[in-house]
XYZ file of C-alpha atoms in Angstrom:
133
model
C 0.000 0.000 0.000
C 1.615 3.278 -1.115
C 0.217 6.529 0.188
C 0.473 9.863 -1.606
C 2.772 11.898 0.655
C 1.903 15.421 1.731
C 4.869 17.337 3.144
C 5.777 20.824 4.325
C 9.365 22.043 4.330
C 10.648 22.846 7.824
C 12.295 26.246 7.568
C 15.858 26.434 8.845
C 18.741 28.873 8.401
C 20.564 26.264 6.283
C 19.783 26.136 2.581
C 19.606 22.808 0.844
C 21.942 21.902 -1.986
C 22.969 18.742 -3.798
C 25.738 17.975 -1.266
C 23.458 17.529 1.784
C 24.038 14.192 3.487
C 23.280 12.434 6.760
C 26.623 12.166 8.560
C 25.794 10.651 11.967
C 22.820 9.475 14.027
C 22.959 9.117 17.812
C 20.127 7.914 20.008
C 19.681 7.384 23.714
C 16.613 7.278 25.948
C 16.686 11.078 26.252
C 16.966 12.221 22.619
C 17.793 11.635 18.965
C 20.498 13.682 17.210
C 21.084 13.642 13.475
C 24.178 15.363 12.099
C 23.496 16.706 8.618
C 26.270 18.212 6.493
C 26.661 19.969 3.188
C 29.724 21.557 1.610
C 28.497 24.869 3.101
C 27.347 23.964 6.629
C 27.027 21.305 9.320
C 24.099 21.070 11.748
C 22.735 18.887 14.501
C 19.019 18.138 14.247
C 17.929 17.499 17.842
C 14.688 15.790 18.888
C 13.929 15.790 22.636
C 11.133 13.223 22.661
C 10.662 10.635 19.942
C 8.394 7.661 19.494
C 10.574 6.023 16.857
C 12.882 6.517 13.910
C 14.001 4.606 10.838
C 16.835 5.010 8.369
C 16.289 4.093 4.731
C 18.175 4.464 1.488
C 16.743 7.318 -0.589
C 15.842 4.815 -3.302
C 13.321 3.214 -0.954
C 11.325 6.462 -0.662
C 10.609 7.173 -4.315
C 7.019 8.256 -3.674
C 8.364 11.338 -1.833
C 10.642 12.781 -4.502
C 8.017 14.757 -6.411
C 7.222 16.639 -3.168
C 10.572 16.752 -1.404
C 14.087 16.558 -2.754
C 17.387 18.336 -2.189
C 16.325 21.120 -4.578
C 13.337 21.990 -2.364
C 14.823 21.326 1.082
C 16.349 18.742 3.397
C 14.038 18.799 6.453
C 10.314 18.189 6.047
C 7.252 17.570 8.182
C 5.201 14.752 6.700
C 1.574 15.769 7.108
C 0.141 12.593 5.576
C 1.113 9.593 3.507
C 4.388 8.721 5.215
C 5.691 6.163 7.666
C 3.262 7.312 10.385
C 0.269 6.754 8.066
C 1.597 3.320 7.155
C 2.051 2.364 10.815
C -1.485 3.554 11.634
C -2.824 0.815 9.356
C -1.510 -1.723 11.870
C -3.942 -2.691 14.625
C -1.225 -2.792 17.280
C 0.423 0.569 16.572
C -0.429 1.861 20.051
C 1.689 5.028 19.749
C -0.459 6.264 16.872
C -3.657 5.672 18.809
C -2.529 7.210 22.104
C -0.200 10.075 21.179
C -0.738 11.216 17.567
C 2.968 11.752 16.820
C 4.191 14.164 14.180
C 6.435 12.817 11.443
C 9.607 14.434 10.130
C 11.765 13.373 7.196
C 15.427 14.405 7.030
C 16.822 13.651 3.567
C 20.357 13.284 2.293
C 22.150 12.120 -0.824
C 22.054 8.511 0.338
C 20.241 7.945 3.610
C 16.983 9.434 4.835
C 15.708 9.454 8.427
C 12.015 9.321 9.307
C 11.243 10.417 12.860
C 8.005 10.121 14.824
C 8.240 12.876 17.405
C 6.274 14.986 19.845
C 7.439 18.314 18.407
C 9.523 19.945 15.685
C 13.291 19.444 15.994
C 15.787 22.058 17.090
C 18.438 22.691 14.407
C 21.793 24.073 15.583
C 25.057 24.638 13.781
C 27.910 22.335 14.729
C 31.478 23.554 14.992
C 33.561 23.047 11.898
C 37.298 22.394 11.912
C 37.764 24.273 8.639
C 36.317 27.620 9.775
C 38.840 30.456 10.127
C 39.823 31.371 13.692
């Protein structure tokens, strides 16, 4: 079952380009951090409270590319038709019934991260070793 995705770009201070890639993902019981880099910037996408996340190759998310791609952005809120909608078709997806999580999609050249979260992520610049002192 493939849903027609509906997405909205999450506005950040970091413009998308064709070099954007997922560099690192760290998770513990407190938070999820996704380091996203381009040739122009490096940021940490921080989620305080998540219900789940998945990492897929961009080729496995072909239904999204007419709506979201590196020309239009790199961080999106999935309003409908994404992983959350797919999970809600399962009888035992308790999170979807109790909490109504929001879904975010962080895309890169190769990997993409879907996140079911309570609220929009905080995006902060990470220090770069090649910045002038």
